[in-house]
Coordinates of C-alpha atoms in Angstrom, one line a residue:
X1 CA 87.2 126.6 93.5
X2 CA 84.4 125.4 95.6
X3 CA 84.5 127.1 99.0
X4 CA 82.9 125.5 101.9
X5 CA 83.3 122.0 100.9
X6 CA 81.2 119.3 102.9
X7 CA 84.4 117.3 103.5
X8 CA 87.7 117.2 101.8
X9 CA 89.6 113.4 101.7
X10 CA 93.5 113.9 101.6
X11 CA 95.5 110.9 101.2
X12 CA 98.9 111.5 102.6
X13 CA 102.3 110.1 100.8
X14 CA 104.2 107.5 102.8
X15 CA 106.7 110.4 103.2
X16 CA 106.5 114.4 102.0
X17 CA 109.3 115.1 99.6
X18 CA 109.7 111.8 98.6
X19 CA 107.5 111.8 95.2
X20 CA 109.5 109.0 94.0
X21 CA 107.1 106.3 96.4
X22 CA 104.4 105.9 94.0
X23 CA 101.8 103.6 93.6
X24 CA 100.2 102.0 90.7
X25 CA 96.9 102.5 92.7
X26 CA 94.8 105.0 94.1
X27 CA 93.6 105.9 97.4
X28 CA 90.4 102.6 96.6
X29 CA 89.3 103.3 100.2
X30 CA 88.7 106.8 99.7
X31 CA 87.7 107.0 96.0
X32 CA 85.0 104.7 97.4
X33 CA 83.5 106.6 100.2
X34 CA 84.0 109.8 98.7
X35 CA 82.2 108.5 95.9
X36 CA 79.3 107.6 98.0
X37 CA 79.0 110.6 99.6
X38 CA 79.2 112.7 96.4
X39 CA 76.4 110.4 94.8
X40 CA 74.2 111.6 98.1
X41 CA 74.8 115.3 96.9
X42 CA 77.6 116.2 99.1
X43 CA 80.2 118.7 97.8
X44 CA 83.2 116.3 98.2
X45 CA 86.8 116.4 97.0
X46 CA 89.7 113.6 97.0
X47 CA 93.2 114.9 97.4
X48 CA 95.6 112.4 96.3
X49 CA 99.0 113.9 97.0
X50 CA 100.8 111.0 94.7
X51 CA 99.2 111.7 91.9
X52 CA 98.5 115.8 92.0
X53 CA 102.8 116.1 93.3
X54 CA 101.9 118.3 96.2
X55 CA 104.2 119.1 98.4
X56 CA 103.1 119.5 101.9
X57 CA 103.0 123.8 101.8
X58 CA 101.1 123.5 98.4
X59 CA 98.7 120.9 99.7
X60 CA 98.1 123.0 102.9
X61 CA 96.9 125.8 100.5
X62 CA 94.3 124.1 98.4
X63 CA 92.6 122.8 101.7
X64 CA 92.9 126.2 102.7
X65 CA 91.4 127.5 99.6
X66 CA 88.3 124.8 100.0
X67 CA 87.4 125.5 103.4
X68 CA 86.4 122.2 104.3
X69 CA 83.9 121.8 107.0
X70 CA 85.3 118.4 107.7
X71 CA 88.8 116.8 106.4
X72 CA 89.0 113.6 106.4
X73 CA 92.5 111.7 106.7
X74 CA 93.3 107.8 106.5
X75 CA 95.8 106.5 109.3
X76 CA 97.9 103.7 108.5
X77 CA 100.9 102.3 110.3
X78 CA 103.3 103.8 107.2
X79 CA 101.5 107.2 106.5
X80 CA 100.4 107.8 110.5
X81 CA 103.4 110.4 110.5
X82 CA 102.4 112.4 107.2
X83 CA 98.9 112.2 108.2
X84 CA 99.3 114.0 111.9
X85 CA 101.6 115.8 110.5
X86 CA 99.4 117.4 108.3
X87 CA 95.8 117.6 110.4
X88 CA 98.7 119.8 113.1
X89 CA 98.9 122.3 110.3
X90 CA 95.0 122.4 109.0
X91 CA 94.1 123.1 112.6
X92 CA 96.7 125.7 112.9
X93 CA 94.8 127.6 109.6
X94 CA 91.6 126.1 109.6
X95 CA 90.9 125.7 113.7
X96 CA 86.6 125.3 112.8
X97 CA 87.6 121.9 110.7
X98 CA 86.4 119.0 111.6
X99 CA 89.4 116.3 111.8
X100 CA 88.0 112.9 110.9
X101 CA 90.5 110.4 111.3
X102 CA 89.6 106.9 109.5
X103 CA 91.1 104.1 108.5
X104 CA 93.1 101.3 109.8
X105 CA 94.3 103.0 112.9
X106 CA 90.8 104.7 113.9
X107 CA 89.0 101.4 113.6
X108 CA 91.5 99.4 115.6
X109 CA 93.1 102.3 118.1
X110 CA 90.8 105.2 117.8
X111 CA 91.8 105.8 121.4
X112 CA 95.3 106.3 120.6
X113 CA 94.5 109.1 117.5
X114 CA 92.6 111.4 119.7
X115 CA 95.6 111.5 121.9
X116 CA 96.8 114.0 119.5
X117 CA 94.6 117.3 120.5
X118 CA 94.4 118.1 116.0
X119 CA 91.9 115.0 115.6
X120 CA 88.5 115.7 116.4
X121 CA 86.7 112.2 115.4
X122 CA 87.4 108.4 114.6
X123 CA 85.4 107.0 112.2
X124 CA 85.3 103.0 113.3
X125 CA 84.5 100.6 110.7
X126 CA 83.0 101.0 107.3
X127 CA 82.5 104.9 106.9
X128 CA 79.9 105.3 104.4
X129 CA 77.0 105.3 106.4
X130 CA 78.8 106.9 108.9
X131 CA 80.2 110.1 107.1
X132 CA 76.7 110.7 105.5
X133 CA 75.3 110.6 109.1
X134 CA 77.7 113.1 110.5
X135 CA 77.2 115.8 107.3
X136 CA 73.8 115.4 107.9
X137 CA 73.8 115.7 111.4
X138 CA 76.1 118.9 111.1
X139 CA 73.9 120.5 107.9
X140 CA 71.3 120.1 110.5
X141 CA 72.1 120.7 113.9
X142 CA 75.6 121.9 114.1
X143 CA 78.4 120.0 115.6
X144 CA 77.5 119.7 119.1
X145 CA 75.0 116.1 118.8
X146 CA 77.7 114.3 117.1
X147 CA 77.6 112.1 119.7
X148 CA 74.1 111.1 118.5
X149 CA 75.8 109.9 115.2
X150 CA 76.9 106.0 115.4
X151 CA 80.1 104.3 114.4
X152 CA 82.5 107.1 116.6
X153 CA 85.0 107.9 118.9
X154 CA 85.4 111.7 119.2
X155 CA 86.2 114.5 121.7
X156 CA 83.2 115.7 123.8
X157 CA 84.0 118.5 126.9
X158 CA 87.9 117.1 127.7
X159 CA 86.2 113.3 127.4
X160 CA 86.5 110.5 125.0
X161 CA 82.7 109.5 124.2
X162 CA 82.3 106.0 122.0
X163 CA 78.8 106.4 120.2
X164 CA 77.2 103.0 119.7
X165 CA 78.1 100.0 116.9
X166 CA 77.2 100.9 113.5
X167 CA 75.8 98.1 111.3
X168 CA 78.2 97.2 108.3
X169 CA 76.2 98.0 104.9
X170 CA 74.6 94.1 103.9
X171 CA 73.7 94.7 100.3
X172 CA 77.3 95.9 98.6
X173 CA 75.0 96.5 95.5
X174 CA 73.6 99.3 96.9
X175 CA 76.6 101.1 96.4
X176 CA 77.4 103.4 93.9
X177 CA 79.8 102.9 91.2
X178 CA 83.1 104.6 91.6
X179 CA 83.9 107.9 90.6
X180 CA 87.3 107.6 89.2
X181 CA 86.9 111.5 88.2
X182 CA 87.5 112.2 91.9
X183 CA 90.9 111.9 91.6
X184 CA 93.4 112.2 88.5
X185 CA 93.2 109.1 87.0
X186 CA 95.0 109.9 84.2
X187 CA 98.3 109.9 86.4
X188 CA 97.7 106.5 87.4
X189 CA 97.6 105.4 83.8
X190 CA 100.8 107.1 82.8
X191 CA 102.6 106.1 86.0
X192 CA 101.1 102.2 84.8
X193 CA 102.5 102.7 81.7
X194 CA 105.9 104.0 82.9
X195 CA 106.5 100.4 84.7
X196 CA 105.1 98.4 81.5
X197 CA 101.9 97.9 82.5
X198 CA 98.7 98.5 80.9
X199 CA 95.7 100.6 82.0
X200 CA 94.4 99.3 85.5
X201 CA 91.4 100.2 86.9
X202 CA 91.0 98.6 90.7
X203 CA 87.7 97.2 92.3
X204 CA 86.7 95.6 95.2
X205 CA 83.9 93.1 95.1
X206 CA 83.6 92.0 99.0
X207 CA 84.5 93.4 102.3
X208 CA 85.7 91.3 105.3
X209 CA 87.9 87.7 104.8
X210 CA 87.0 84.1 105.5
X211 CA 90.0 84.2 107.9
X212 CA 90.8 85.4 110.9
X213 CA 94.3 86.0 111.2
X214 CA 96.2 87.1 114.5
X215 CA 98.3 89.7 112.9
X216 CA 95.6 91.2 110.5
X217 CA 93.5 94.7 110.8
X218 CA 90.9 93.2 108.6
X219 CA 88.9 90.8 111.5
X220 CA 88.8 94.5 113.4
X221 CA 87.4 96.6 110.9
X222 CA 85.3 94.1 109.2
X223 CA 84.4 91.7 112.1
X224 CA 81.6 88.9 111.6
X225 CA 81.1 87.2 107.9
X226 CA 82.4 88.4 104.5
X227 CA 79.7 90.7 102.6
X228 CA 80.3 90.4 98.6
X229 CA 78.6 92.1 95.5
X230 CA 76.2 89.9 93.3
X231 CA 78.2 89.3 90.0
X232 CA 75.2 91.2 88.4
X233 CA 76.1 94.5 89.9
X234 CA 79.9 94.1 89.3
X235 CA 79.2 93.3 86.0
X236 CA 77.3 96.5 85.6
X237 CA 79.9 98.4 87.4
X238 CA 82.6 97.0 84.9
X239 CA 80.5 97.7 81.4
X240 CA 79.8 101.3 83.8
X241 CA 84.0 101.8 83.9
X242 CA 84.3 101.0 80.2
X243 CA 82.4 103.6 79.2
X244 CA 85.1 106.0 80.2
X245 CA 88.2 103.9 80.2
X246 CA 87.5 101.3 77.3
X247 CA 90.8 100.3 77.3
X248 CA 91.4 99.1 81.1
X249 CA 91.9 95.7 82.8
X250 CA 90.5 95.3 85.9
X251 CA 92.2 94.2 89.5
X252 CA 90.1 93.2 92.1
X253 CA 91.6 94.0 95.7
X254 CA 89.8 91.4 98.0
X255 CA 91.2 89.8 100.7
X256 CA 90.0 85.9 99.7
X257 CA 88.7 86.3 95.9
X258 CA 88.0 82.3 95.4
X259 CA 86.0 81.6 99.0
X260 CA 82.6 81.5 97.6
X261 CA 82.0 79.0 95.1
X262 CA 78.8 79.7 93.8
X263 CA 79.7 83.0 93.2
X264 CA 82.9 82.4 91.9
X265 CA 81.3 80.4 89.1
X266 CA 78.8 82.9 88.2
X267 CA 82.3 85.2 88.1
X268 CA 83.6 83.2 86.0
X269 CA 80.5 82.6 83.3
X270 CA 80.2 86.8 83.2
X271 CA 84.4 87.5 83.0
X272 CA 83.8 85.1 79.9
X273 CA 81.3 87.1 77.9
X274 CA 82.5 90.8 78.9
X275 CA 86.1 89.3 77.3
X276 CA 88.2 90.4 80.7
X277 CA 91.4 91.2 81.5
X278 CA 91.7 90.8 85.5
X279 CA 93.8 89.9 88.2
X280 CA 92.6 88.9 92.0
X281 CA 93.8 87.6 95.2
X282 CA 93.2 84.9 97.0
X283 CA 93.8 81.6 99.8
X284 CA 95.9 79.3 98.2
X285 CA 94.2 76.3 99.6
X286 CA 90.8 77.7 98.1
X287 CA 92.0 76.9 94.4
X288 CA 90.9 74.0 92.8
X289 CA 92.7 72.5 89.2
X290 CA 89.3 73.4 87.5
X291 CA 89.2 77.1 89.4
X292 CA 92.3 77.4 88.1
X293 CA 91.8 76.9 84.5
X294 CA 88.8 78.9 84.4
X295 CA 90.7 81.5 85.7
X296 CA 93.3 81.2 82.4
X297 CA 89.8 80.7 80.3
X298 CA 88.2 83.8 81.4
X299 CA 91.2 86.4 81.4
X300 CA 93.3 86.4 84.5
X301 CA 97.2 87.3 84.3
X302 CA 97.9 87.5 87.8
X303 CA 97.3 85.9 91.2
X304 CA 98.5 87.0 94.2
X305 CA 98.4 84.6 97.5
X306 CA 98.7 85.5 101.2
X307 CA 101.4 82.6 102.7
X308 CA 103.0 84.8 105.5
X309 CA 105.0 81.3 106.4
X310 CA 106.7 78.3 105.6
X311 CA 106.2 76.6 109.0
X312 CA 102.9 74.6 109.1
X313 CA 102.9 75.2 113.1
X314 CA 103.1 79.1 112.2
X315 CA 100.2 78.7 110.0
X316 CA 98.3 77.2 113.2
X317 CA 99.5 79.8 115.1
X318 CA 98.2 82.3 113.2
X319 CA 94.8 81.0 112.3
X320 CA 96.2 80.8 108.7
X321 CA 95.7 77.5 108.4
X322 CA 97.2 77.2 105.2
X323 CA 98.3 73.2 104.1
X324 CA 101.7 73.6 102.6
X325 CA 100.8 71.3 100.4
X326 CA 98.1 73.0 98.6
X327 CA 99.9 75.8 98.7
X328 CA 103.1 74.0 96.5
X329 CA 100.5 72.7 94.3
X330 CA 98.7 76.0 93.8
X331 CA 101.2 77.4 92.6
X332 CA 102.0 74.4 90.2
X333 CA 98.7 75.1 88.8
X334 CA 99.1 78.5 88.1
X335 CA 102.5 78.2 86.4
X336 CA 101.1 75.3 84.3
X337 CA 97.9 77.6 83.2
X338 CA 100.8 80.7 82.1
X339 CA 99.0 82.8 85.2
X340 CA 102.2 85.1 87.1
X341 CA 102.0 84.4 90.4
X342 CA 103.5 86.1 93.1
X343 CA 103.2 84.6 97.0
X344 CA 103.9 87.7 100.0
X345 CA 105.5 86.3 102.9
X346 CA 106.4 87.5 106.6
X347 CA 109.6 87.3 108.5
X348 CA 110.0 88.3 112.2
X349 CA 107.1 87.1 114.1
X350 CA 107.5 87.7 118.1
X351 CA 108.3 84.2 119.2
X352 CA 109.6 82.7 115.5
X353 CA 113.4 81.3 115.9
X354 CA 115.9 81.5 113.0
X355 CA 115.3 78.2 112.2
X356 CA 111.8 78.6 111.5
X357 CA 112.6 82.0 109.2
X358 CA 114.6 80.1 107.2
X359 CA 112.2 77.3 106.5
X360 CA 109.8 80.5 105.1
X361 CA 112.2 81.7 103.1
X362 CA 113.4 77.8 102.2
X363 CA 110.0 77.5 101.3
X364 CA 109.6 80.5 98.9
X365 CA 112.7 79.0 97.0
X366 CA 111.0 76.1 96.6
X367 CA 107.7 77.7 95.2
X368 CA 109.9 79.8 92.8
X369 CA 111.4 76.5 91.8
X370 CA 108.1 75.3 91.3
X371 CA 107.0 78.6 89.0
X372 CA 106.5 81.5 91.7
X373 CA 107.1 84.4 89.4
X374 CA 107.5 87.0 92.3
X375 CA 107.8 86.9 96.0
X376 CA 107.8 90.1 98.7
X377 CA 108.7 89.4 102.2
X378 CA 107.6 92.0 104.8
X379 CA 109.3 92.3 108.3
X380 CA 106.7 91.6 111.0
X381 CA 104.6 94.8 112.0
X382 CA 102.6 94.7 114.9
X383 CA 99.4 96.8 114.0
X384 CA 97.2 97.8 117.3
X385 CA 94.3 96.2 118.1
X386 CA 95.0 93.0 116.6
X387 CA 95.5 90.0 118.8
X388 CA 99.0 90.0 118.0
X389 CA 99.5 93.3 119.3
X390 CA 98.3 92.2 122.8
X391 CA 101.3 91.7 124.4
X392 CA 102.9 94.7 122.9
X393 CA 104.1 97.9 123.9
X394 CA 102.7 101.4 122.3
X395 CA 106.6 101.8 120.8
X396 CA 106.3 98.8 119.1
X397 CA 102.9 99.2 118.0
X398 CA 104.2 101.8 115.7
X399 CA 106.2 101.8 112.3
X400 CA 108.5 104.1 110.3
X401 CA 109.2 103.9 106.3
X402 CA 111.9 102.1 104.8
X403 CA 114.3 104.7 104.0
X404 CA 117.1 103.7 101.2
X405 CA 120.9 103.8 101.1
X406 CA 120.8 105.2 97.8
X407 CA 120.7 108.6 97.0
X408 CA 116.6 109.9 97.7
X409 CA 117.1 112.6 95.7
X410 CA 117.9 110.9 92.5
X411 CA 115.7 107.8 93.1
X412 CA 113.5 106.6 89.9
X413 CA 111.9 103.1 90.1
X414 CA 112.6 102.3 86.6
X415 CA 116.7 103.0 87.2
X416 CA 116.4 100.5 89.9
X417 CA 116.0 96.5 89.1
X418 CA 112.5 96.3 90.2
X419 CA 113.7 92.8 91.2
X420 CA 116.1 94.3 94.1
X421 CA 115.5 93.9 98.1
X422 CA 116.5 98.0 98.0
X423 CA 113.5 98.8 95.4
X424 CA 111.2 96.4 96.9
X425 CA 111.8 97.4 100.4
X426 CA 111.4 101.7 98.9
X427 CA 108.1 100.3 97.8
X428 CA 106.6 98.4 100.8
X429 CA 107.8 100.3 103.1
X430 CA 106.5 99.6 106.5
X431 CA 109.3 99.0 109.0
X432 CA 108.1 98.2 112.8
X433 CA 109.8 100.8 115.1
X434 CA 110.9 98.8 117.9
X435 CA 111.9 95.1 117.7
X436 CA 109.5 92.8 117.9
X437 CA 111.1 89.8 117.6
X438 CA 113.0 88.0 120.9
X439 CA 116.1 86.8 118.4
X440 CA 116.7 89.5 115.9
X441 CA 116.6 93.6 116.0
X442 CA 114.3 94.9 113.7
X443 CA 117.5 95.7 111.8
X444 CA 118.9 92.9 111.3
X445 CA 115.3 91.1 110.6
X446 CA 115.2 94.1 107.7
X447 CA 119.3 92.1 106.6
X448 CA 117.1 89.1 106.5
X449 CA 114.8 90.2 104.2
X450 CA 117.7 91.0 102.1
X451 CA 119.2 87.9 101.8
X452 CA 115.8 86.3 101.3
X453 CA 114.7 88.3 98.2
X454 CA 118.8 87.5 96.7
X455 CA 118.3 83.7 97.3
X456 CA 115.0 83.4 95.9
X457 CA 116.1 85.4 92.9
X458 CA 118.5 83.2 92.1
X459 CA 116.3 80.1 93.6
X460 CA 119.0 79.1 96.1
X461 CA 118.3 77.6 99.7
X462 CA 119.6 79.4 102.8
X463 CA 121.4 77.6 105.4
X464 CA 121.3 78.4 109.3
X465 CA 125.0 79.6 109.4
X466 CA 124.2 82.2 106.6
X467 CA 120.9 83.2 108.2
X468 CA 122.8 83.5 111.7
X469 CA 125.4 85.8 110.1
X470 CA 123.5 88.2 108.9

């Protein structure tokens, strides 16, 4: 065991004691920064409580055992509980650690993290560049000129000190392949298996979206225009992966995989000739008929697409902008081609009547009818710093896990119909905290959800009088 680590990455279950919440992917964020710093010659270590089964007492101890001179913990709405939880105890152990709090939270409310007197540092945007600075600035000068470092928020004398904008990385070549050792991938393969799928390894080939969507984190943390990897270097990365995992498919994780034209037809000559296996995700209105057939040429299984709602206003609203219409015939396309499709929407928006929740799920009826494979709808969470969350108070700013009416304790995904509202709510299971929308609680928004995922399942419309009596 490696004492004195440079900096330690923990990614923190949505709940402790609750192994059964798995994932079929790892902690991509940190796998890719930590792999970054490790390729800079940084002693680094990835702690990824799902797959290792750590409870919170045995994951205390091995960051005890490493001694990391940082720690480094990603807040999200669903984990921020698990997460402070845990930098409270490190400090209580460890008190010379260096809390660095990333992710969504710390790039959109860093203000609100180093309210809790455990967290040190926020990390805004991309951390890369960032981390590297800060080990470098500590190897060489100790901890008192992190405020020289750019791209923070941290604690300095009783004050909050903001250290200047970092620039976001250009050239995404220039990034090292991932280091899936980091973490045990292995698990992730079995747990794959366990739900009938087959080996997935997980990628991301851009950073930033086309869009710039009220309710979304990602215009924040990745402001200004969307940065992608030439097809070249993801090509390299991929025949780099199959070296060690011959046998994996590959899912890309970007926000708006089919923007870029150009690039999406260079994609789609080099998928061709390495023979892949893929799925993506993507803007509906950005597939063409022909984008969608070379999709079905070149390997992909799956697409996902970002609706959020039926109502075309909504869409303005949002700064979706989604047409309807190319959404219906998206999805046409895909079931013609034999490519699962699965559409995520949103229900519970501040000012949206029932009426206008019924024509989104109405809507995804209508796309099932049309060859939507699979559907999730997510209750409306107001995540700070967006423009959505504005007009919103700190309570609701905040969100809590779904917890289950069936028995924790006995929970296993594959005894569950994969297909019910209970196991899909267990596995996305960001629930806001207060209400946040003027017609419904937050509770019975969470009833509506239920009745959305039965009628869709059985591809039946909802009428207002159902809806209302929910």
């Amino acid at each position: 065991m490696d004492l004195n680590t440079d900096i330690l990455f923990a990614a923190t279950p949505l709940a402790w004691g609750q192994e059964f919440r798995a994932d079929i992917k790892p902690p991509l964020n940190l796998i890719y920064l930590a792999s970054y710093l490790a390729s800079k010659g940084f002693k680094t270590v990835v702690h990824d409580v799902i797959s290792s089964r750590y409870s919170f007492e045995k994951t205390l101890e091995l960051i005890r055992n490493h001694k990391p001179i940082f720690l480094g913990i990603p807040f999200y709405q669903a984990t921020l509980n698990t997460a402070t939880a845990l930098c409270k105890a490190v400090k209580q152990i460890l008190p010379e650690t260096i809390i660095l709090a990333g992710g969504a939270i710390a790039s959109t409310s860093p203000e609100s993290l180093l309210e809790y007197p455990e967290i040190d540092i926020c990390v805004i945007g991309e951390g890369e560049l960032t981390v590297e600075d800060l080990l470098n600035t500590w190897h060489k000068t100790g901890s008192d000129f992190f405020e020289t470092v750019p791209g923070l928020m941290l604690k300095k004398h009783g004050s909050k000190i903001t250290t200047p904008s970092r620039r976001h990385i250009e050239n995404l070549d220039l990034l090292p392949f991932l280091d899936f050792k980091l973490i045990d991938i292995d698990w992730y393969f079995n747990y794959q298996s366990s739900v009938n799928m087959s080996q997935w390894l997980f990628l991301t080939t851009s950073r930033g979206c086309t869009a710039k969507c009220t309710y979304c984190a990602t215009p924040v943390i990745w402001p200004g225009s969307m940065r992608r990897q030439s097809v070249k270097r993801l090509s390299e990365e991929i025949l780099h992966q199959r070296k060690f995992f011959p046998e994996a498919s590959f899912g890309f994780m970007d926000d708006s995989f089919f923007s870029d034209k150009n690039w999406l037809s260079e994609f789609f000559h080099a998928a061709k000739a390495l023979k892949l296996r893929y799925c993506c995700i993507g803007r509906a209105d950005h597939l063409t008929n022909g984008d969608v057939k070379c999709l079905a040429e070149t390997g992909c299984i799956y697409v996902g697409l970002g609706i959020e709602t039926g109502n075309q206003l909504r869409q303005k609203k949002l700064r979706k902008h989604l047409n309807l219409d190319k959404v219906r015939s998206a999805v046409t396309m895909l079931a013609a081609e034999k490519i699962f499709c699965k559409c995520f929407f949103m229900l519970g928006f501040p000012d949206e009547a029932p009426q206008e929740m019924l024509e989104t799920i109405n809507f995804a009826v209508e796309l099932k009818k049309l060859g939507m494979d699979e559907c999730n709808f997510f209750p409306v969470s107001v995540y700070p710093g967006t423009e959505l969350a504005v007009n919103f108070s700190n309570n609701t700013n905040s969100s809590a896990i779904y917890r289950s009416s069936i028995d924790e304790n006995h929970y296993a995904a594959e005894k569950i119909n994969e297909t019910t509202a209970e196991a899909r709510l267990l596995r996305y299971a960001n629930i806001p905290v207060g209400n946040v929308n003027k017609y419904f609680t937050t509770a019975r928004i969470l009833e509506i959800v239920k009745l959305a995922y039965k009628k869709v399942e059985i591809a039946e419309i909802v009428t207002l009088s159902e809806l209302k009596q929910v």
